[in-house]
Short mmCIF file of C-alpha atoms and ligand atoms in Angstrom, two decimals:
data_model
loop_
_atom_site.label_atom_id
_atom_site.label_comp_id
_atom_site.label_asym_id
_atom_site.label_seq_id
_atom_site.Cartn_x
_atom_site.Cartn_y
_atom_site.Cartn_z
CA MET A 298 42.28 47.54 -7.48
CA LEU A 299 41.09 45.38 -10.35
CA ASP A 300 43.28 42.54 -11.52
CA ALA A 301 43.10 41.75 -15.25
CA ASN A 302 44.49 38.30 -15.99
CA ARG A 303 45.91 38.49 -19.51
CA TYR A 304 46.34 34.73 -19.69
CA LYS A 305 42.61 34.17 -19.26
CA CYS A 306 41.33 37.18 -21.24
CA CYS A 307 39.74 36.48 -24.65
CA TYR A 308 39.63 40.19 -25.62
CA CYS A 309 35.85 40.64 -25.96
CA GLY A 310 35.48 44.12 -24.43
CA ALA A 311 32.13 43.26 -22.79
CA TYR A 312 33.34 44.65 -19.44
CA VAL A 313 33.83 48.13 -20.95
CA SER A 314 30.08 48.41 -21.57
CA VAL A 315 29.16 48.12 -17.87
CA CYS A 316 32.02 50.23 -16.49
CA PRO A 317 30.48 53.33 -14.92
CA THR A 318 33.66 55.35 -15.51
CA CYS A 319 33.94 55.40 -19.27
CA SER A 320 37.61 56.23 -19.35
CA SER A 321 39.03 53.72 -16.90
CA MET A 322 38.92 50.59 -19.08
CA GLU A 323 40.07 50.05 -22.63
CA LEU A 324 40.60 47.01 -24.83
CA MET A 325 43.41 47.19 -27.36
CA GLU A 326 43.65 44.00 -29.40
CA THR A 327 44.84 41.50 -26.74
CA TRP A 328 45.58 44.00 -24.02
CA ILE A 329 43.22 45.35 -21.35
CA GLU A 330 44.13 48.64 -19.78
CA VAL A 331 42.69 49.47 -16.36
CA SER A 332 43.58 53.01 -15.36
CA GLN A 333 43.66 54.89 -12.06
CA GLY A 334 40.05 56.01 -12.67
CA CYS A 335 38.75 52.51 -11.74
CA LYS A 336 36.42 52.84 -8.77
CA ASP A 337 36.72 49.17 -7.73
CA CYS A 338 32.95 48.70 -8.10
CA SER A 339 33.57 45.14 -9.42
CA VAL A 340 30.57 45.21 -11.78
CA CYS A 341 32.82 44.05 -14.62
CA THR A 342 34.03 40.97 -12.72
CA LYS A 343 30.65 39.25 -13.15
CA ILE A 344 30.36 40.28 -16.78
CA CYS A 345 33.67 38.86 -17.99
CA PRO A 346 32.63 35.52 -19.57
CA VAL A 347 35.89 33.77 -18.69
CA GLY A 348 36.72 35.17 -15.25
CA ALA A 349 39.71 37.23 -16.35
CA LEU A 350 38.76 40.17 -14.12
CA GLU A 351 38.92 39.88 -10.34
CA ALA A 352 38.89 42.44 -7.58
CA GLU A 353 42.26 42.34 -5.80
CA VAL A 354 41.98 42.02 -2.01
CA MET B 257 43.00 64.86 -42.65
CA LYS B 258 39.47 66.05 -43.34
CA TYR B 259 36.34 64.09 -44.26
CA ASP B 260 32.60 64.73 -44.40
CA VAL B 261 31.86 61.84 -42.03
CA LEU B 262 34.00 59.67 -39.76
CA VAL B 263 32.79 56.20 -38.74
CA VAL B 264 34.29 54.56 -35.64
CA GLY B 265 34.21 50.73 -35.85
CA ALA B 266 34.19 48.40 -38.86
CA GLY B 267 31.56 45.88 -37.74
CA PRO B 268 28.44 45.27 -39.86
CA ALA B 269 26.78 48.51 -38.66
CA GLY B 270 29.81 50.72 -39.38
CA SER B 271 30.54 49.18 -42.78
CA MET B 272 26.94 49.61 -43.93
CA ALA B 273 26.95 53.25 -42.81
CA ALA B 274 30.30 53.92 -44.52
CA LYS B 275 29.19 52.22 -47.75
CA THR B 276 25.89 54.14 -47.85
CA LEU B 277 27.72 57.44 -47.31
CA ALA B 278 30.40 56.70 -49.92
CA GLU B 279 27.74 55.69 -52.45
CA ALA B 280 26.03 59.03 -51.84
CA GLY B 281 29.28 60.71 -52.92
CA LEU B 282 30.53 61.86 -49.50
CA SER B 283 34.11 61.61 -48.29
CA VAL B 284 34.12 59.08 -45.45
CA VAL B 285 36.71 57.39 -43.30
CA MET B 286 36.11 54.29 -41.16
CA LEU B 287 38.45 53.54 -38.26
CA GLU B 288 38.91 50.03 -36.87
CA LYS B 289 41.12 49.49 -33.86
CA ARG B 290 41.74 45.82 -34.57
CA GLN B 291 44.36 44.77 -37.07
CA GLU B 292 41.95 42.22 -38.60
CA ILE B 293 38.34 43.15 -39.27
CA GLY B 294 35.93 40.52 -37.94
CA ASP B 295 38.46 38.61 -35.86
CA PRO B 296 38.22 37.44 -33.11
CA VAL B 297 34.57 36.56 -33.68
CA ARG B 298 32.12 37.61 -30.97
CA CYS B 299 29.02 36.03 -32.42
CA ALA B 300 27.02 32.83 -33.00
CA GLU B 301 26.61 34.06 -36.60
CA ALA B 302 22.90 33.26 -37.20
CA VAL B 303 20.76 35.63 -39.27
CA SER B 304 17.34 35.61 -40.88
CA LYS B 305 17.50 34.99 -44.62
CA ARG B 306 14.87 37.59 -45.36
CA GLY B 307 16.61 40.23 -43.25
CA LEU B 308 19.95 39.61 -44.92
CA LYS B 309 18.60 39.52 -48.47
CA ASP B 310 16.93 42.90 -47.93
CA LEU B 311 20.33 44.43 -47.19
CA VAL B 312 23.00 42.70 -49.29
CA GLU B 313 23.42 40.27 -52.13
CA VAL B 314 24.03 36.89 -50.56
CA ASP B 315 27.47 35.47 -51.32
CA PRO B 316 28.17 31.73 -50.78
CA ARG B 317 31.70 32.59 -49.59
CA TRP B 318 30.31 33.77 -46.26
CA ILE B 319 27.37 31.40 -45.82
CA ALA B 320 28.46 28.54 -43.55
CA ALA B 321 25.02 26.87 -43.37
CA ASP B 322 21.57 27.23 -44.90
CA LEU B 323 19.02 25.96 -42.37
CA LYS B 324 15.56 24.39 -42.44
CA GLY B 325 14.48 25.67 -39.04
CA SER B 326 15.00 25.64 -35.30
CA ARG B 327 14.35 23.34 -32.39
CA VAL B 328 13.50 24.84 -29.04
CA PHE B 329 14.12 22.77 -25.90
CA SER B 330 12.53 23.25 -22.48
CA PRO B 331 14.57 22.61 -19.32
CA ASP B 332 13.20 19.04 -19.09
CA GLY B 333 14.33 18.24 -22.65
CA ALA B 334 10.98 18.40 -24.50
CA SER B 335 11.16 20.21 -27.84
CA ILE B 336 9.19 21.90 -30.60
CA VAL B 337 10.21 22.70 -34.17
CA LEU B 338 9.90 26.14 -35.74
CA SER B 339 10.35 26.80 -39.42
CA GLU B 340 13.29 28.83 -40.63
CA GLU B 341 11.82 32.34 -40.64
CA GLN B 342 9.82 31.91 -37.44
CA SER B 343 12.62 31.77 -34.88
CA GLY B 344 12.24 35.37 -33.83
CA GLY B 345 13.76 36.30 -37.18
CA LYS B 346 17.15 35.18 -35.95
CA THR B 347 17.98 32.03 -37.86
CA GLY B 348 18.04 30.97 -41.48
CA TYR B 349 21.67 31.29 -42.43
CA VAL B 350 24.72 30.81 -40.26
CA LEU B 351 27.45 33.14 -41.47
CA GLU B 352 31.23 32.98 -41.49
CA ARG B 353 31.70 36.39 -39.89
CA LYS B 354 35.45 36.50 -40.34
CA ILE B 355 34.72 36.64 -44.09
CA PHE B 356 31.39 38.47 -43.88
CA ASP B 357 32.61 41.47 -41.85
CA ARG B 358 35.71 41.84 -44.02
CA THR B 359 33.62 41.67 -47.20
CA LEU B 360 31.27 44.41 -45.94
CA ALA B 361 34.27 46.61 -45.12
CA MET B 362 35.73 45.92 -48.57
CA GLU B 363 32.43 46.89 -50.17
CA ALA B 364 32.53 50.16 -48.24
CA ALA B 365 36.12 50.69 -49.42
CA CYS B 366 35.21 49.88 -53.04
CA ALA B 367 32.36 52.40 -52.83
CA GLY B 368 34.99 55.03 -51.93
CA ALA B 369 35.29 54.96 -48.13
CA GLU B 370 38.78 55.05 -46.67
CA VAL B 371 39.32 52.21 -44.19
CA MET B 372 42.01 52.54 -41.53
CA VAL B 373 42.78 49.40 -39.53
CA LYS B 374 44.78 49.23 -36.29
CA THR B 375 43.54 52.76 -35.71
CA ARG B 376 41.71 53.54 -32.48
CA ALA B 377 39.57 56.57 -31.84
CA GLN B 378 40.51 57.82 -28.40
CA GLY B 379 38.38 60.91 -27.98
CA LEU B 380 36.24 63.49 -29.75
CA LEU B 381 37.70 66.76 -30.99
CA LYS B 382 35.78 69.97 -30.31
CA ARG B 383 36.13 73.44 -31.77
CA ASP B 384 34.04 76.34 -30.42
CA GLY B 385 32.02 73.75 -28.47
CA LYS B 386 31.21 71.78 -31.64
CA ILE B 387 32.35 68.24 -32.38
CA CYS B 388 34.77 68.37 -35.31
CA GLY B 389 36.39 64.92 -35.49
CA VAL B 390 38.37 62.49 -33.37
CA SER B 391 41.79 62.07 -31.93
CA ALA B 392 43.14 58.69 -33.06
CA ILE B 393 46.12 56.49 -32.42
CA ARG B 394 47.72 54.18 -34.97
CA SER B 395 50.78 52.08 -34.26
CA GLY B 396 51.64 54.36 -31.37
CA ASP B 397 51.26 57.61 -33.32
CA THR B 398 48.54 60.02 -32.20
CA PHE B 399 46.91 62.20 -34.85
CA GLN B 400 43.71 64.11 -35.52
CA ILE B 401 41.05 63.45 -38.13
CA GLU B 402 38.53 66.20 -38.80
CA ALA B 403 34.88 65.60 -39.71
CA PRO B 404 31.74 67.54 -38.77
CA LEU B 405 29.85 64.29 -38.17
CA VAL B 406 31.04 61.18 -36.26
CA ILE B 407 29.13 57.89 -36.42
CA GLY B 408 29.79 55.68 -33.40
CA ALA B 409 29.61 52.06 -34.63
CA ASP B 410 32.01 50.90 -31.95
CA GLY B 411 30.00 47.95 -30.70
CA ILE B 412 29.38 46.74 -27.16
CA GLU B 413 32.50 48.52 -25.87
CA SER B 414 31.29 51.83 -27.34
CA LYS B 415 32.72 55.04 -26.00
CA VAL B 416 31.72 57.48 -28.74
CA GLY B 417 28.26 57.97 -27.21
CA ARG B 418 29.63 58.49 -23.73
CA TRP B 419 32.25 60.94 -24.98
CA ALA B 420 29.41 62.91 -26.60
CA GLY B 421 27.24 62.90 -23.47
CA ILE B 422 24.88 59.99 -24.35
CA ASP B 423 24.94 57.52 -21.47
CA THR B 424 25.24 54.08 -23.08
CA THR B 425 26.50 52.30 -19.96
CA LEU B 426 24.73 48.94 -19.73
CA LYS B 427 23.18 47.72 -16.50
CA PRO B 428 24.12 44.09 -15.67
CA LYS B 429 20.47 43.11 -16.20
CA ASP B 430 20.68 44.47 -19.75
CA ILE B 431 23.70 42.56 -21.02
CA SER B 432 23.98 38.90 -21.89
CA THR B 433 27.52 37.65 -21.25
CA CYS B 434 28.40 34.71 -23.48
CA ALA B 435 30.93 31.97 -24.14
CA GLN B 436 31.03 29.80 -27.24
CA PHE B 437 33.06 26.93 -28.70
CA LEU B 438 33.32 25.91 -32.34
CA VAL B 439 32.73 22.18 -32.04
CA LYS B 440 33.09 19.15 -34.30
CA ASP B 441 30.74 16.33 -33.30
CA GLU B 442 28.97 13.52 -35.15
CA SER B 443 25.67 14.24 -33.35
CA ILE B 444 25.31 17.76 -34.77
CA ASP B 445 22.23 18.17 -36.98
CA SER B 446 23.36 20.34 -39.88
CA ASN B 447 19.82 21.52 -40.71
CA TYR B 448 18.52 22.97 -37.45
CA CYS B 449 19.55 25.65 -35.00
CA GLU B 450 18.90 24.50 -31.45
CA PHE B 451 17.93 26.70 -28.51
CA TYR B 452 18.03 25.35 -24.93
CA PHE B 453 16.22 27.19 -22.14
CA GLY B 454 16.55 26.71 -18.40
CA ASN B 455 17.63 28.67 -15.36
CA LYS B 456 20.34 26.15 -14.59
CA ILE B 457 21.53 25.82 -18.20
CA ALA B 458 21.76 29.53 -19.06
CA PRO B 459 20.30 31.85 -16.38
CA GLY B 460 18.30 34.66 -18.00
CA ALA B 461 19.27 33.67 -21.54
CA TYR B 462 19.71 30.38 -23.48
CA ALA B 463 22.23 27.91 -24.81
CA TRP B 464 22.57 27.33 -28.56
CA ILE B 465 23.90 24.89 -31.11
CA PHE B 466 24.10 26.64 -34.48
CA PRO B 467 25.44 24.37 -37.25
CA LYS B 468 28.19 25.60 -39.56
CA GLY B 469 28.31 22.85 -42.14
CA GLU B 470 29.24 19.19 -41.84
CA LYS B 471 29.04 18.17 -38.18
CA VAL B 472 30.50 21.48 -37.00
CA ALA B 473 28.60 24.04 -34.92
CA ASN B 474 28.86 27.13 -32.77
CA VAL B 475 27.94 25.83 -29.32
CA GLY B 476 27.49 28.53 -26.75
CA LEU B 477 25.41 30.11 -24.05
CA GLY B 478 24.58 33.43 -22.51
CA VAL B 479 24.01 34.44 -18.92
CA LEU B 480 22.19 37.64 -18.02
CA GLY B 481 24.74 39.84 -16.24
CA SER B 482 22.51 40.26 -13.18
CA ARG B 483 22.15 36.47 -12.93
CA SER B 484 25.85 35.73 -13.16
CA SER B 485 26.58 34.27 -9.75
CA GLY B 486 30.31 33.87 -9.98
CA ILE B 487 33.54 34.65 -11.76
CA GLY B 488 33.64 33.20 -15.29
CA GLU B 489 30.09 31.82 -15.04
CA PRO B 490 29.36 31.58 -18.83
CA LEU B 491 32.49 29.53 -19.51
CA ARG B 492 31.83 27.24 -16.54
CA LEU B 493 28.21 26.64 -17.62
CA LEU B 494 29.29 26.06 -21.23
CA GLN B 495 31.72 23.37 -20.09
CA GLU B 496 28.82 21.72 -18.19
CA PHE B 497 26.57 22.01 -21.26
CA MET B 498 29.25 20.34 -23.38
CA LYS B 499 29.51 17.46 -20.88
CA SER B 500 25.76 16.86 -20.90
CA HIS B 501 24.99 17.49 -24.59
CA LEU B 502 28.15 16.93 -26.63
CA PRO B 503 30.47 14.88 -24.40
CA LYS B 504 32.61 13.76 -27.34
CA GLY B 505 32.65 17.17 -29.05
CA LYS B 506 36.04 18.39 -30.27
CA VAL B 507 36.58 22.08 -29.52
CA VAL B 508 38.58 23.91 -32.20
CA GLU B 509 37.87 27.57 -31.35
CA MET B 510 36.72 29.63 -28.39
CA ASP B 511 34.78 32.91 -28.70
CA VAL B 512 33.37 35.12 -25.99
CA GLY B 513 31.51 38.40 -25.80
CA GLY B 514 28.64 40.43 -24.49
CA VAL B 515 25.47 41.49 -26.27
CA PRO B 516 23.12 44.31 -25.21
CA VAL B 517 19.63 43.02 -24.30
CA ALA B 518 18.59 46.49 -23.28
CA PRO B 519 15.67 48.91 -23.67
CA GLN B 520 15.85 51.40 -26.55
CA LEU B 521 18.07 54.39 -25.88
CA GLU B 522 16.20 57.65 -25.47
CA ALA B 523 18.74 59.39 -27.70
CA MET B 524 20.84 57.83 -30.44
CA THR B 525 22.08 61.16 -31.75
CA THR B 526 23.41 64.42 -30.45
CA ASP B 527 24.91 67.42 -32.26
CA GLY B 528 27.51 66.00 -34.68
CA VAL B 529 27.19 62.40 -33.45
CA MET B 530 25.07 59.37 -34.39
CA LEU B 531 25.20 55.89 -32.82
CA VAL B 532 24.47 52.64 -34.70
CA GLY B 533 24.43 48.91 -33.92
CA ASP B 534 25.45 47.57 -30.52
CA ALA B 535 26.78 51.04 -29.68
CA ALA B 536 23.13 52.17 -29.77
CA HIS B 537 21.81 49.00 -28.03
CA GLN B 538 20.03 47.96 -31.24
CA SER B 539 20.43 44.20 -30.80
CA ASP B 540 17.23 42.24 -30.16
CA PRO B 541 16.72 41.84 -26.39
CA LEU B 542 14.80 38.60 -26.91
CA THR B 543 17.27 36.75 -29.16
CA GLY B 544 20.50 38.72 -28.82
CA GLY B 545 20.61 39.05 -32.62
CA GLY B 546 22.29 42.29 -33.66
CA ILE B 547 23.73 41.75 -37.13
CA ILE B 548 20.65 42.59 -39.21
CA THR B 549 19.42 45.33 -36.87
CA GLY B 550 22.88 46.95 -36.84
CA MET B 551 23.18 46.79 -40.64
CA THR B 552 19.69 48.25 -41.05
CA ALA B 553 20.53 51.11 -38.69
CA GLY B 554 23.82 51.65 -40.55
CA VAL B 555 21.96 52.18 -43.83
CA ILE B 556 19.38 54.54 -42.30
CA ALA B 557 22.08 56.50 -40.47
CA GLY B 558 24.13 56.75 -43.68
CA GLU B 559 21.17 58.11 -45.64
CA VAL B 560 20.21 60.65 -42.97
CA ALA B 561 23.87 61.69 -42.48
CA ALA B 562 24.33 62.25 -46.23
CA ASP B 563 21.26 64.45 -46.26
CA ALA B 564 22.40 66.40 -43.18
CA ILE B 565 25.87 67.00 -44.66
CA SER B 566 24.36 68.20 -47.93
CA ARG B 567 22.32 70.74 -45.94
CA GLY B 568 25.37 71.72 -43.88
CA ASP B 569 23.46 71.08 -40.66
CA VAL B 570 24.56 68.28 -38.32
CA LYS B 571 22.67 69.48 -35.24
CA ARG B 572 20.56 66.91 -33.43
CA ALA B 573 17.33 68.25 -34.93
CA SER B 574 18.75 67.62 -38.39
CA LEU B 575 19.71 64.03 -37.46
CA ARG B 576 16.39 63.23 -35.76
CA ASP B 577 15.05 61.63 -38.93
CA TYR B 578 17.40 58.72 -38.19
CA GLU B 579 15.82 58.14 -34.79
CA ASP B 580 12.30 58.45 -36.23
CA ARG B 581 12.98 56.05 -39.10
CA TRP B 582 14.64 53.63 -36.68
CA LYS B 583 11.81 53.76 -34.16
CA GLU B 584 9.09 52.69 -36.55
CA PRO B 585 9.16 49.76 -37.15
CA ASN B 586 12.47 48.59 -35.62
CA GLY B 587 12.79 50.43 -32.31
CA ASN B 588 9.19 49.89 -31.26
CA LYS B 589 9.41 46.17 -32.05
CA LEU B 590 12.65 45.81 -30.10
CA GLN B 591 11.15 47.66 -27.14
CA ARG B 592 8.28 45.12 -27.14
CA HIS B 593 10.88 42.36 -27.27
CA TYR B 594 12.55 43.94 -24.24
CA ASP B 595 9.25 43.72 -22.34
CA LEU B 596 8.95 40.08 -23.38
CA LYS B 597 12.49 39.37 -22.24
CA GLU B 598 11.85 41.03 -18.88
CA PHE B 599 8.80 38.80 -18.42
CA PHE B 600 10.37 35.53 -19.55
CA ILE B 601 13.47 35.87 -17.38
CA GLY B 602 11.15 35.82 -14.35
CA LEU B 603 9.78 32.35 -15.20
CA THR B 604 10.82 29.23 -13.30
CA ASP B 605 11.97 26.06 -15.06
CA GLU B 606 8.57 24.55 -14.26
CA ASP B 607 6.85 27.48 -16.00
CA LEU B 608 9.11 27.05 -19.02
CA ASN B 609 8.38 23.31 -19.15
CA ASN B 610 4.62 23.96 -18.96
CA LEU B 611 4.77 26.56 -21.73
CA LEU B 612 6.67 24.34 -24.12
CA HIS B 613 4.53 21.28 -23.33
CA SER B 614 1.39 23.31 -24.07
CA LEU B 615 2.65 23.76 -27.65
CA THR B 616 3.53 20.17 -28.41
CA ASN B 617 0.13 19.50 -30.07
CA GLU B 618 0.13 22.77 -32.01
CA ASP B 619 1.39 23.18 -35.56
CA THR B 620 4.34 25.36 -34.53
CA VAL B 621 6.14 24.91 -37.85
CA LYS B 622 3.77 27.40 -39.47
CA MET B 623 3.82 29.96 -36.66
CA ASP B 624 5.80 33.17 -36.48
CA LEU B 625 6.84 34.61 -33.12
CA ARG B 626 3.63 36.59 -32.72
CA ASP B 627 1.42 33.59 -33.59
CA MET B 628 3.36 31.46 -31.16
CA LEU B 629 2.97 34.01 -28.36
CA LYS B 630 -0.76 34.30 -29.09
CA SER B 631 -1.14 30.50 -28.88
CA LEU B 632 0.88 30.44 -25.68
CA LEU B 633 -1.34 33.14 -24.18
CA LYS B 634 -4.49 31.27 -25.24
CA LEU B 635 -3.19 27.99 -23.79
CA ASN B 636 -1.66 29.48 -20.63
CA PRO B 637 -3.77 32.55 -19.80
CA LYS B 638 -2.97 32.60 -16.09
CA LEU B 639 0.78 32.33 -16.51
CA LEU B 640 1.05 34.84 -19.35
CA TRP B 641 -1.62 37.35 -18.32
CA GLY B 642 1.04 39.98 -17.67
CA LEU B 643 2.03 39.82 -21.34
CA ARG B 644 -1.34 40.46 -22.97
CA HIS B 645 -0.54 44.13 -23.68
CA VAL B 646 2.73 43.17 -25.43
CA ILE B 647 1.31 40.37 -27.55
CA PHE B 648 -1.83 42.11 -28.86
C1 LIG C 780 28.43 35.34 -28.18
C2 LIG C 780 27.60 36.18 -29.07
C3 LIG C 780 26.73 35.59 -29.97
C4 LIG C 780 25.98 36.38 -30.84
N1 LIG C 780 25.22 35.74 -31.77
C5 LIG C 780 24.55 36.47 -32.69
C6 LIG C 780 23.82 35.82 -33.71
O1 LIG C 780 23.78 34.60 -33.80
N2 LIG C 780 23.15 36.60 -34.60
C7 LIG C 780 23.18 37.96 -34.54
O2 LIG C 780 22.53 38.61 -35.37
N3 LIG C 780 23.88 38.60 -33.58
C8 LIG C 780 24.58 37.89 -32.66
N4 LIG C 780 25.33 38.53 -31.71
C9 LIG C 780 25.35 39.99 -31.69
C10 LIG C 780 26.22 40.53 -32.81
O3 LIG C 780 27.50 39.94 -32.80
C11 LIG C 780 26.35 42.05 -32.65
O4 LIG C 780 25.07 42.59 -32.40
C12 LIG C 780 26.94 42.70 -33.91
O5 LIG C 780 28.27 42.30 -34.13
C13 LIG C 780 26.90 44.21 -33.75
O6 LIG C 780 27.51 44.82 -34.85
P1 LIG C 780 28.18 46.25 -34.69
O7 LIG C 780 28.71 46.61 -36.03
O8 LIG C 780 27.26 47.15 -33.99
O9 LIG C 780 29.40 46.02 -33.67
P2 LIG C 780 30.67 45.08 -33.76
O10 LIG C 780 30.46 43.97 -34.71
O11 LIG C 780 31.02 44.73 -32.37
O12 LIG C 780 31.79 46.04 -34.35
C14 LIG C 780 32.29 47.13 -33.61
C15 LIG C 780 33.71 47.38 -34.07
O13 LIG C 780 34.17 48.61 -33.51
C16 LIG C 780 35.54 48.47 -33.19
N5 LIG C 780 35.88 49.51 -32.21
C17 LIG C 780 35.45 49.62 -30.93
N6 LIG C 780 35.96 50.72 -30.35
C18 LIG C 780 36.72 51.34 -31.30
C19 LIG C 780 37.52 52.53 -31.30
N7 LIG C 780 37.61 53.30 -30.20
N8 LIG C 780 38.19 52.86 -32.43
C20 LIG C 780 38.09 52.08 -33.54
N9 LIG C 780 37.37 50.93 -33.59
C21 LIG C 780 36.68 50.58 -32.49
C22 LIG C 780 35.62 47.06 -32.64
O14 LIG C 780 36.95 46.58 -32.69
C23 LIG C 780 34.68 46.31 -33.59
O15 LIG C 780 35.36 45.77 -34.68
C24 LIG C 780 26.08 37.78 -30.79
C25 LIG C 780 26.93 38.39 -29.87
C26 LIG C 780 27.68 37.61 -29.03
C27 LIG C 780 28.63 38.27 -28.06
#
């Protein structure tokens, strides 16, 4: 499961653009929502400019 | 609630579309999920003067700097100077986007568009298989807004296209992921934008110092998604860039974001839906500049949408004029820039050094991008042979 670190996040939404499941990620102001639809592909973890997204092991 | 057209996203592309539609006498609503339009900034804020003046009347309230030109640095630190309009059309003015974006939205509102902030579109509505509006949420309340035509101007994080069946998912090799600081430093040259190339500095992209007035600048860099080798790579590389280039710089703001550096979408419309700006991957793949291209697309989309509504036909065939008018000249040029980007990201630091050194005796100040590429090809035929079809 993907871990979104709210303390690092700068709310840019870039990760949403590479997410292959359109509905599993959403940015709302300062809050990232990762839903059950996340396929753990980790593509977004390399796109986040500040390292706020990490795949949980 | 019923409107002729509903615009999702109040960035430059959405506001220009909404304004154009309102001026044509249509009822239009523009939704923006943030509570403050234009904030936080996700941009280095540089635009070409010519491009901007063609679209809006320039207002000193949102011009942070008026530049003389650009300096381009190779990985080994050599540099050339380009005049203001020759930097790939990207530099000339540096904007204050927190004011700029809000002003554009206000202009749309003054023209008659309804602007709803803190209102997020969360899905398309369909009736008898036809798109007829969106479901939205504002301050926790879900409601429906009806419109036969929806314009997706929802930026890099766009979902409108995907909801409508247009796959706008970006591949990591087609997104530049960026980090930027607003920096105060005595060494900043207020007259020139600076671009720094190098596979160690900014893999697959570049670092920039874009002045914003007295000794203040946006200092940032991009990393091509497919070249990002670790978690938080852009921020880490930016901190290194600061140490090497502006060690005494005082950071007073941090901005991050992604910009599409992608090929042109095959479809930017479908029945009842049009995409504009970053949502349609209309930013320049070579420079990452998307303000002017997005605004231009917003105007064209607004004009075509107004015409389609007046004819009562919002099927794709009726909206195709938007794609055609976008393609020539904008889309075709950006597709060429994509080919250039794909070529340049394959060059080593040594190649980049050789290219820049080959120009040091040329009068680059008078060259535009095409002239510069032609000179580069003439001076480095072996290295740039693969580009001859793009340049000529
Ligand atoms: C670091 C960085 C530097 C850049 N530097 C430059 C530069 O120097 N020059 C340049 O020209 N370009 C630059 N760009 C690119 C430029 O910022 C974008 O191309 C431009 O903002 C695109 O405009 P837009 O209107 O398409 O989208 P945006 O400006 O991103 O606006 C989209 C809006 O839609 C809203 N939205 C999204 N989803 C929804 C929803 N579901 N409901 C309601 N609202 C929604 C968002 O909150 C946002 O306000 C840069 C980008 C980055 C990341």
